[in-house]
Short mmCIF file of C-alpha atoms in Angstrom, two decimals:
data_model
loop_
_atom_site.label_atom_id
_atom_site.label_comp_id
_atom_site.label_asym_id
_atom_site.label_seq_id
_atom_site.Cartn_x
_atom_site.Cartn_y
_atom_site.Cartn_z
CA UNK A 25 11.80 -10.14 -19.71
CA UNK A 26 9.57 -12.29 -17.48
CA UNK A 27 6.47 -10.52 -16.15
CA UNK A 28 6.31 -10.35 -12.37
CA UNK A 29 3.89 -9.41 -9.64
CA UNK A 30 4.49 -6.56 -7.21
CA UNK A 31 6.14 -9.05 -4.84
CA UNK A 32 8.67 -10.15 -7.41
CA UNK A 33 7.06 -13.54 -8.03
CA UNK A 34 6.51 -14.83 -11.58
CA UNK A 35 3.18 -13.79 -12.99
CA UNK A 36 0.88 -16.47 -14.33
CA UNK A 37 0.99 -16.53 -18.09
CA UNK A 38 -1.54 -17.75 -20.60
CA UNK A 39 -0.24 -19.53 -23.67
CA UNK A 40 -0.25 -17.23 -26.73
CA UNK A 41 -1.85 -19.97 -28.83
CA UNK A 42 -3.85 -23.06 -27.86
CA UNK A 43 -0.84 -25.22 -28.70
CA UNK A 44 1.91 -23.00 -27.31
CA UNK A 45 2.61 -25.39 -24.46
CA UNK A 46 3.86 -28.08 -26.82
CA UNK A 47 4.52 -26.05 -29.96
CA UNK A 48 7.10 -27.55 -32.33
CA UNK A 49 9.09 -24.32 -32.26
CA UNK A 50 9.79 -24.87 -28.58
CA UNK A 51 11.90 -27.88 -29.50
CA UNK A 52 13.34 -30.62 -27.38
CA UNK A 53 14.26 -28.26 -24.53
CA UNK A 54 10.67 -27.27 -23.86
CA UNK A 55 9.54 -30.88 -24.15
CA UNK A 56 12.11 -31.96 -21.60
CA UNK A 57 11.36 -29.07 -19.26
CA UNK A 58 7.59 -29.42 -19.26
CA UNK A 59 7.13 -33.15 -19.67
CA UNK A 60 10.20 -35.28 -19.11
CA UNK A 61 11.65 -33.52 -16.07
CA UNK A 62 8.35 -33.48 -14.13
CA UNK A 63 7.88 -37.17 -14.92
CA UNK A 64 11.42 -37.93 -13.72
CA UNK A 65 10.78 -36.01 -10.49
CA UNK A 66 7.52 -37.86 -9.93
CA UNK A 67 9.32 -41.14 -10.55
CA UNK A 68 12.07 -40.19 -8.11
CA UNK A 69 9.49 -39.43 -5.42
CA UNK A 70 7.77 -42.77 -6.01
CA UNK A 71 11.09 -44.63 -5.92
CA UNK A 72 12.15 -42.87 -2.71
CA UNK A 73 8.79 -43.63 -1.10
CA UNK A 74 9.13 -47.29 -2.10
CA UNK A 75 12.59 -47.44 -0.53
CA UNK A 76 11.39 -45.73 2.64
CA UNK A 77 8.41 -48.08 2.96
CA UNK A 78 10.81 -51.04 3.14
CA UNK A 79 12.50 -49.66 6.25
CA UNK A 80 11.53 -51.37 9.52
CA UNK A 81 9.47 -49.53 12.06
CA UNK A 82 8.17 -46.24 10.73
CA UNK A 83 9.02 -46.80 7.07
CA UNK A 84 5.41 -46.79 5.80
CA UNK A 85 4.70 -43.52 7.62
CA UNK A 86 7.79 -41.91 6.09
CA UNK A 87 6.75 -43.06 2.61
CA UNK A 88 3.22 -41.76 3.14
CA UNK A 89 4.56 -38.39 4.34
CA UNK A 90 6.81 -37.97 1.30
CA UNK A 91 4.08 -38.94 -1.17
CA UNK A 92 1.41 -36.80 0.48
CA UNK A 93 3.84 -33.87 0.70
CA UNK A 94 4.50 -34.07 -3.05
CA UNK A 95 0.77 -34.09 -3.79
CA UNK A 96 0.30 -31.18 -1.38
CA UNK A 97 3.08 -29.15 -3.01
CA UNK A 98 1.70 -29.74 -6.51
CA UNK A 99 -1.79 -28.76 -5.34
CA UNK A 100 -0.58 -25.56 -3.68
CA UNK A 101 1.43 -24.56 -6.76
CA UNK A 102 -1.23 -25.28 -9.36
CA UNK A 103 -4.04 -23.58 -7.41
CA UNK A 104 -1.78 -20.75 -6.14
CA UNK A 105 -3.11 -21.52 -2.65
CA UNK A 106 -1.34 -18.72 -0.81
CA UNK A 107 -2.78 -17.00 2.25
CA UNK A 108 -1.12 -13.69 1.43
CA UNK A 109 -2.20 -13.76 -2.22
CA UNK A 110 -5.79 -14.51 -1.28
CA UNK A 111 -5.88 -11.81 1.40
CA UNK A 112 -4.21 -9.28 -0.91
CA UNK A 113 -6.75 -9.98 -3.67
CA UNK A 114 -9.52 -9.04 -1.26
CA UNK A 115 -7.74 -6.02 0.25
CA UNK A 116 -6.69 -4.58 -3.11
CA UNK A 117 -9.54 -5.60 -5.45
CA UNK A 118 -12.32 -6.87 -3.20
CA UNK A 119 -11.96 -10.24 -4.91
CA UNK A 120 -12.95 -12.80 -2.26
CA UNK A 121 -12.52 -16.02 -4.25
CA UNK A 122 -9.24 -16.93 -2.58
CA UNK A 123 -10.59 -16.31 0.93
CA UNK A 124 -13.65 -18.39 0.03
CA UNK A 125 -11.28 -21.22 -0.92
CA UNK A 126 -9.67 -20.99 2.53
CA UNK A 127 -13.11 -21.14 4.17
CA UNK A 128 -13.96 -24.20 2.03
CA UNK A 129 -10.75 -25.91 3.18
CA UNK A 130 -11.62 -25.15 6.81
CA UNK A 131 -15.17 -26.47 6.40
CA UNK A 132 -14.09 -29.74 4.75
CA UNK A 133 -11.33 -30.28 7.29
CA UNK A 134 -13.61 -29.43 10.22
CA UNK A 135 -16.04 -32.19 9.26
CA UNK A 136 -13.22 -34.72 8.84
CA UNK A 137 -11.45 -33.77 12.07
CA UNK A 138 -14.61 -34.00 14.16
CA UNK A 139 -15.37 -37.45 12.77
CA UNK A 140 -11.86 -38.74 13.53
CA UNK A 141 -11.55 -37.07 16.92
CA UNK A 142 -14.98 -38.40 17.85
CA UNK A 143 -13.59 -41.91 17.36
CA UNK A 144 -10.34 -41.19 19.20
CA UNK A 145 -11.84 -39.33 22.16
CA UNK A 146 -15.50 -40.43 22.30
CA UNK A 147 -16.19 -38.44 25.48
CA UNK A 148 -14.55 -34.99 25.11
CA UNK A 149 -14.31 -34.14 28.78
CA UNK A 150 -11.70 -31.63 29.96
CA UNK A 151 -8.75 -31.82 30.24
CA UNK A 152 -8.52 -34.65 27.69
CA UNK A 153 -7.41 -33.55 24.21
CA UNK A 154 -6.90 -35.44 20.95
CA UNK A 155 -3.28 -36.58 20.55
CA UNK A 156 -0.93 -34.18 18.73
CA UNK A 157 -3.73 -31.75 17.86
CA UNK A 158 -2.96 -28.04 17.30
CA UNK A 159 -4.90 -26.86 20.34
CA UNK A 160 -2.95 -24.14 22.12
CA UNK A 161 -3.31 -21.53 24.89
CA UNK A 162 -5.17 -18.33 24.06
CA UNK A 163 -3.68 -15.04 25.22
CA UNK A 164 -2.31 -11.74 23.99
CA UNK A 165 0.92 -13.61 23.22
CA UNK A 166 -0.89 -15.71 20.60
CA UNK A 167 -2.44 -12.56 19.13
CA UNK A 168 0.97 -10.90 18.97
CA UNK A 169 2.40 -13.99 17.26
CA UNK A 170 -0.38 -13.84 14.66
CA UNK A 171 0.24 -10.15 14.00
CA UNK A 172 3.97 -10.76 13.60
CA UNK A 173 3.34 -13.67 11.24
CA UNK A 174 0.93 -11.60 9.14
CA UNK A 175 3.42 -8.74 8.91
CA UNK A 176 6.09 -11.25 7.92
CA UNK A 177 3.85 -12.49 5.12
CA UNK A 178 3.33 -8.96 3.84
CA UNK A 179 7.05 -8.14 3.97
CA UNK A 180 8.39 -11.38 2.48
CA UNK A 181 5.57 -11.95 0.00
CA UNK A 182 4.32 -15.35 1.26
CA UNK A 183 3.66 -17.53 4.26
CA UNK A 184 6.08 -20.35 5.05
CA UNK A 185 4.18 -23.03 3.09
CA UNK A 186 4.03 -20.81 0.00
CA UNK A 187 7.75 -20.04 0.29
CA UNK A 188 8.39 -23.79 0.26
CA UNK A 189 6.54 -24.44 -2.99
CA UNK A 190 7.94 -21.22 -4.51
CA UNK A 191 11.41 -22.60 -4.01
CA UNK A 192 10.44 -24.89 -6.88
CA UNK A 193 9.43 -21.87 -8.98
CA UNK A 194 12.86 -20.31 -8.62
CA UNK A 195 11.72 -17.51 -6.31
CA UNK A 196 14.66 -15.20 -5.45
CA UNK A 197 13.04 -14.27 -2.12
CA UNK A 198 12.03 -17.66 -0.70
CA UNK A 199 15.51 -19.00 0.16
CA UNK A 200 16.24 -15.87 2.20
CA UNK A 201 12.80 -16.01 3.81
CA UNK A 202 13.33 -19.58 4.98
CA UNK A 203 16.78 -18.73 6.36
CA UNK A 204 15.21 -15.73 8.07
CA UNK A 205 12.46 -17.97 9.48
CA UNK A 206 15.11 -20.19 11.07
CA UNK A 207 16.58 -17.07 12.65
CA UNK A 208 13.11 -16.07 13.82
CA UNK A 209 12.74 -19.41 15.54
CA UNK A 210 15.98 -18.71 17.42
CA UNK A 211 14.58 -15.34 18.53
CA UNK A 212 11.42 -17.12 19.62
CA UNK A 213 13.38 -19.56 21.75
CA UNK A 214 15.15 -16.61 23.42
CA UNK A 215 11.86 -14.86 24.31
CA UNK A 216 9.86 -18.01 25.12
CA UNK A 217 10.67 -18.43 28.82
CA UNK A 218 9.70 -14.88 29.75
CA UNK A 219 6.45 -15.03 27.78
CA UNK A 220 5.60 -18.48 29.09
CA UNK A 221 6.20 -17.70 32.76
CA UNK A 222 4.44 -14.32 32.64
CA UNK A 223 1.39 -15.22 30.51
CA UNK A 224 1.21 -18.52 28.62
CA UNK A 225 1.42 -20.75 31.71
CA UNK A 226 -1.94 -19.45 32.95
CA UNK A 227 -3.61 -18.91 29.56
CA UNK A 228 -6.71 -21.04 28.91
CA UNK A 229 -6.61 -23.86 26.35
CA UNK A 230 -10.07 -23.72 24.77
CA UNK A 231 -11.27 -26.72 22.75
CA UNK A 232 -14.87 -26.26 21.64
CA UNK A 233 -15.94 -29.94 22.04
CA UNK A 234 -15.12 -29.60 25.77
CA UNK A 235 -17.94 -27.08 26.07
CA UNK A 236 -20.31 -27.93 23.19
CA UNK A 237 -19.68 -31.58 22.40
CA UNK A 238 -18.71 -32.68 18.90
CA UNK A 239 -22.10 -31.92 17.40
CA UNK A 240 -22.27 -28.44 18.91
CA UNK A 241 -18.67 -27.65 17.99
CA UNK A 242 -19.22 -28.78 14.40
CA UNK A 243 -22.42 -26.76 14.10
CA UNK A 244 -20.91 -23.59 15.54
CA UNK A 245 -17.84 -23.77 13.32
CA UNK A 246 -19.80 -24.49 10.14
CA UNK A 247 -22.24 -21.68 10.94
CA UNK A 248 -19.34 -19.28 11.53
CA UNK A 249 -17.61 -20.33 8.32
CA UNK A 250 -20.89 -20.13 6.41
CA UNK A 251 -21.57 -16.66 7.77
CA UNK A 252 -18.14 -15.44 6.71
CA UNK A 253 -18.62 -17.04 3.28
CA UNK A 254 -22.00 -15.32 2.86
CA UNK A 255 -20.44 -11.98 3.75
CA UNK A 256 -17.62 -12.49 1.28
CA UNK A 257 -20.09 -13.69 -1.38
CA UNK A 258 -21.83 -10.31 -1.19
CA UNK A 259 -18.54 -8.64 -2.11
CA UNK A 260 -18.11 -11.10 -4.97
CA UNK A 261 -21.55 -10.44 -6.34
CA UNK A 262 -21.00 -6.70 -6.15
CA UNK A 263 -17.48 -6.15 -7.39
CA UNK A 264 -15.41 -9.28 -7.95
CA UNK A 265 -14.10 -9.70 -11.49
CA UNK A 266 -15.36 -12.74 -13.32
CA UNK A 267 -12.84 -15.08 -14.86
CA UNK A 268 -12.94 -15.07 -18.65
CA UNK A 269 -14.76 -17.99 -20.14
CA UNK A 270 -12.50 -20.70 -21.53
CA UNK A 271 -13.42 -22.97 -24.38
CA UNK A 272 -13.92 -26.54 -23.21
CA UNK A 273 -11.20 -28.96 -24.37
CA UNK A 274 -12.18 -31.15 -27.31
CA UNK A 275 -9.20 -33.51 -27.50
CA UNK A 276 -7.02 -35.34 -25.00
CA UNK A 277 -4.00 -33.05 -25.63
CA UNK A 278 -6.24 -30.01 -25.11
CA UNK A 279 -7.50 -31.53 -21.85
CA UNK A 280 -3.94 -32.11 -20.63
CA UNK A 281 -2.91 -28.56 -21.56
CA UNK A 282 -5.88 -27.14 -19.67
CA UNK A 283 -4.44 -28.70 -16.51
CA UNK A 284 -1.02 -27.14 -16.96
CA UNK A 285 -1.74 -23.71 -18.43
CA UNK A 286 -2.79 -20.89 -16.11
CA UNK A 287 -4.05 -22.00 -12.71
CA UNK A 288 -6.55 -24.47 -11.37
CA UNK A 289 -9.85 -23.10 -10.00
CA UNK A 290 -9.92 -21.72 -6.47
CA UNK A 291 -12.41 -24.31 -5.28
CA UNK A 292 -10.07 -27.18 -6.18
CA UNK A 293 -7.43 -25.67 -3.89
CA UNK A 294 -9.88 -25.29 -1.03
CA UNK A 295 -11.35 -28.77 -1.43
CA UNK A 296 -7.94 -30.40 -1.88
CA UNK A 297 -6.31 -28.70 1.11
CA UNK A 298 -9.29 -29.62 3.30
CA UNK A 299 -9.16 -33.26 2.23
CA UNK A 300 -5.38 -33.51 2.70
CA UNK A 301 -5.68 -31.89 6.12
CA UNK A 302 -8.22 -34.56 7.04
CA UNK A 303 -6.41 -37.53 5.48
CA UNK A 304 -3.05 -36.76 7.04
CA UNK A 305 -4.32 -37.30 10.59
CA UNK A 306 -5.30 -40.86 9.73
CA UNK A 307 -1.63 -41.84 9.39
CA UNK A 308 0.47 -38.94 10.73
CA UNK A 309 0.26 -35.97 13.05
CA UNK A 310 -2.06 -33.10 12.06
CA UNK A 311 -0.87 -31.10 9.08
CA UNK A 312 1.95 -28.61 9.69
CA UNK A 313 5.14 -27.50 7.92
CA UNK A 314 7.24 -25.76 10.58
CA UNK A 315 8.16 -28.61 12.91
CA UNK A 316 11.17 -29.73 10.88
CA UNK A 317 12.40 -26.15 10.34
CA UNK A 318 11.97 -25.28 14.01
CA UNK A 319 13.61 -28.50 15.19
CA UNK A 320 16.62 -27.90 12.94
CA UNK A 321 16.94 -24.31 14.20
CA UNK A 322 16.69 -25.50 17.80
CA UNK A 323 19.32 -28.17 17.23
CA UNK A 324 21.77 -25.75 15.64
CA UNK A 325 21.03 -23.06 18.23
CA UNK A 326 21.56 -25.50 21.09
CA UNK A 327 24.89 -26.65 19.68
CA UNK A 328 25.99 -23.02 19.33
CA UNK A 329 24.84 -22.15 22.85
CA UNK A 330 22.20 -19.70 21.60
CA UNK A 331 19.12 -21.51 22.88
CA UNK A 332 18.34 -21.68 26.62
CA UNK A 333 19.09 -25.04 28.17
CA UNK A 334 15.53 -25.21 29.46
CA UNK A 335 12.49 -24.01 27.51
CA UNK A 336 9.75 -23.89 30.10
CA UNK A 337 6.70 -25.98 29.18
CA UNK A 338 7.41 -25.89 25.44
CA UNK A 339 7.79 -29.61 24.90
CA UNK A 340 4.50 -30.26 26.66
CA UNK A 341 2.51 -28.65 23.85
CA UNK A 342 1.31 -30.58 20.80
CA UNK A 343 1.10 -29.19 17.28
CA UNK A 344 4.31 -28.15 15.53
CA UNK A 345 6.71 -29.42 18.17
CA UNK A 346 10.34 -28.33 17.91
CA UNK A 347 12.16 -31.17 19.63
CA UNK A 348 15.76 -31.35 18.36
CA UNK A 349 16.33 -34.31 16.07
CA UNK A 350 19.34 -36.04 14.60
CA UNK A 351 18.14 -35.81 10.97
CA UNK A 352 15.37 -34.67 8.67
CA UNK A 353 14.30 -38.29 8.21
CA UNK A 354 11.05 -37.70 10.07
CA UNK A 355 7.48 -37.60 8.77
CA UNK A 356 7.36 -33.81 8.96
CA UNK A 357 10.80 -33.43 7.37
CA UNK A 358 9.79 -35.68 4.47
CA UNK A 359 6.44 -33.90 4.15
CA UNK A 360 8.35 -30.64 3.67
CA UNK A 361 10.77 -32.27 1.22
CA UNK A 362 7.86 -33.70 -0.75
CA UNK A 363 6.14 -30.32 -0.77
CA UNK A 364 9.19 -28.68 -2.35
CA UNK A 365 9.56 -31.50 -4.89
CA UNK A 366 5.88 -31.42 -5.79
CA UNK A 367 5.91 -27.66 -6.23
CA UNK A 368 9.03 -27.92 -8.42
CA UNK A 369 7.51 -30.60 -10.66
CA UNK A 370 4.26 -28.68 -11.02
CA UNK A 371 6.02 -25.41 -11.85
CA UNK A 372 8.12 -27.14 -14.52
CA UNK A 373 5.05 -28.75 -16.07
CA UNK A 374 3.25 -25.41 -16.13
CA UNK A 375 6.21 -23.49 -17.55
CA UNK A 376 6.34 -21.36 -14.39
CA UNK A 377 9.87 -22.19 -13.29
CA UNK A 378 11.41 -18.75 -13.79
CA UNK A 379 14.48 -18.31 -11.59
CA UNK A 380 16.42 -15.05 -11.52
CA UNK A 381 19.37 -13.66 -9.63
CA UNK A 382 18.26 -12.19 -6.28
CA UNK A 383 18.77 -8.50 -5.58
CA UNK A 384 19.65 -6.86 -2.29
CA UNK A 385 16.00 -5.90 -1.95
CA UNK A 386 14.98 -9.55 -2.40
CA UNK A 387 17.43 -10.59 0.31
CA UNK A 388 16.31 -7.85 2.69
CA UNK A 389 12.63 -8.63 2.17
CA UNK A 390 13.20 -12.33 2.64
CA UNK A 391 15.38 -12.10 5.74
CA UNK A 392 13.30 -9.38 7.43
CA UNK A 393 9.95 -10.98 6.69
CA UNK A 394 11.34 -14.42 7.52
CA UNK A 395 12.39 -13.29 10.99
CA UNK A 396 8.81 -12.24 11.67
CA UNK A 397 7.45 -15.48 10.21
CA UNK A 398 9.79 -17.59 12.33
CA UNK A 399 9.16 -15.71 15.57
CA UNK A 400 5.40 -15.80 14.99
CA UNK A 401 5.48 -19.53 14.17
CA UNK A 402 7.56 -20.45 17.19
CA UNK A 403 5.58 -18.31 19.63
CA UNK A 404 2.22 -19.26 18.11
CA UNK A 405 3.17 -22.98 18.04
CA UNK A 406 2.63 -23.20 14.28
CA UNK A 407 1.93 -21.23 11.12
CA UNK A 408 -1.02 -20.74 8.79
CA UNK A 409 -0.99 -24.47 7.99
CA UNK A 410 -0.55 -25.74 11.56
CA UNK A 411 -2.12 -23.30 14.01
CA UNK A 412 -4.62 -21.71 11.62
CA UNK A 413 -5.78 -24.57 9.38
CA UNK A 414 -5.19 -27.63 11.57
CA UNK A 415 -6.10 -25.77 14.77
CA UNK A 416 -9.35 -24.35 13.45
CA UNK A 417 -10.32 -27.68 11.86
CA UNK A 418 -9.79 -29.31 15.27
CA UNK A 419 -12.17 -26.87 16.96
CA UNK A 420 -9.47 -24.93 18.81
CA UNK A 421 -10.16 -21.31 19.71
CA UNK A 422 -6.43 -20.69 19.24
CA UNK A 423 -6.85 -21.36 15.51
CA UNK A 424 -9.50 -18.66 15.17
CA UNK A 425 -7.50 -16.13 17.17
CA UNK A 426 -4.33 -16.80 15.20
CA UNK A 427 -6.17 -16.60 11.88
CA UNK A 428 -7.88 -13.28 12.64
CA UNK A 429 -4.70 -11.66 13.91
CA UNK A 430 -2.73 -12.95 10.90
CA UNK A 431 -5.27 -11.21 8.64
CA UNK A 432 -4.90 -8.05 10.72
CA UNK A 433 -1.11 -8.25 10.34
CA UNK A 434 -1.41 -8.74 6.58
CA UNK A 435 -3.76 -5.76 6.29
CA UNK A 436 -1.41 -3.60 8.34
CA UNK A 437 1.55 -4.68 6.26
CA UNK A 438 -0.18 -4.05 2.93
CA UNK A 439 -2.74 -1.29 3.39
CA UNK A 440 -1.19 1.06 5.94
CA UNK A 441 2.05 1.82 4.04
CA UNK A 442 0.03 2.65 0.91
CA UNK A 443 -2.21 4.96 2.90
CA UNK A 444 0.77 6.82 4.31
CA UNK A 445 2.26 7.09 0.80
CA UNK A 446 -0.98 8.58 -0.58
CA UNK A 447 -1.10 11.09 2.27
#
């Protein structure tokens, strides 16, 4: 029986022998599953990107989105870059390495964003904002959206980006969570007008460069991230378990196996996510994964008469816009498709594709948590990738507020039930 974590996801497994990954006893099936199939998937992505690049107009952007999405999905899967997992490691075991990786991603992206935005908007005078940036209004509505999203993570076992790459691992929960997220977007559209007219319309949009300039904004953010990292480092020095030492690879096959057995170091995930978040704005909109899902839900809801004919002020916000589209052939849609494909290829190569038949509990967790994820994403104008990562990197106060309330929601969803059980 396959070992699993408390959330029903496949546990990471170390090879029983140094050559277990490609042992002769595994036969042709293992060779095809861990080598040939991932190579075929990578080739299919490259071929699709080549075909997209030949299309007139936005073809190169579509090809770039698909390719970058595949790299992003593989990176997330191999480093297990999951906001819930990292938060749970700290809540349960005071292991801060995952949260430190998130802070590293934010620091790297913050430097890149401020350089690019400084070229795009040399004089950051209000009300001018960088185009398409995740800079949103700050109010109790945003805080409530963050709490709902964090609770949804705790219930479903992942954030939306992690559910996307876990589709490629055969997760029995992720398909239901993504369906639930689409339903949550519909609920968000139903509550949007009341929340917008009562609160959001007058909520301040705070972009730090408006008040501090680019240099001041960069300094304040890096100091804040450094202070949080120093605080977490104290926990690491006191109680965080050290990873067992691994023998360095001596041959090329050993080197290749070291990249596909277990997981990549935390710092690679943080550095890679920060660099991708920075690179994507050079060719596309700032990084986000919910625009395509939200747009599809809005399109279907509008056709079924479930979405209000007018969503007050919604389409005036940047970030993870949810404008109905005719197809998924958009940069964000292809980024999401590439993410799933990259996660699938990486999980096959690592021997971590372990599908199983979903149970009623899996379905209930996925649908219930997904509803919270979708409502929080729609109301907060993005998820942990869009509002939290891209927003904070951009110097938006909304990113900080969303991130802190997401952590509060995760803590409430994980720690409080256990406390009540113990009592």
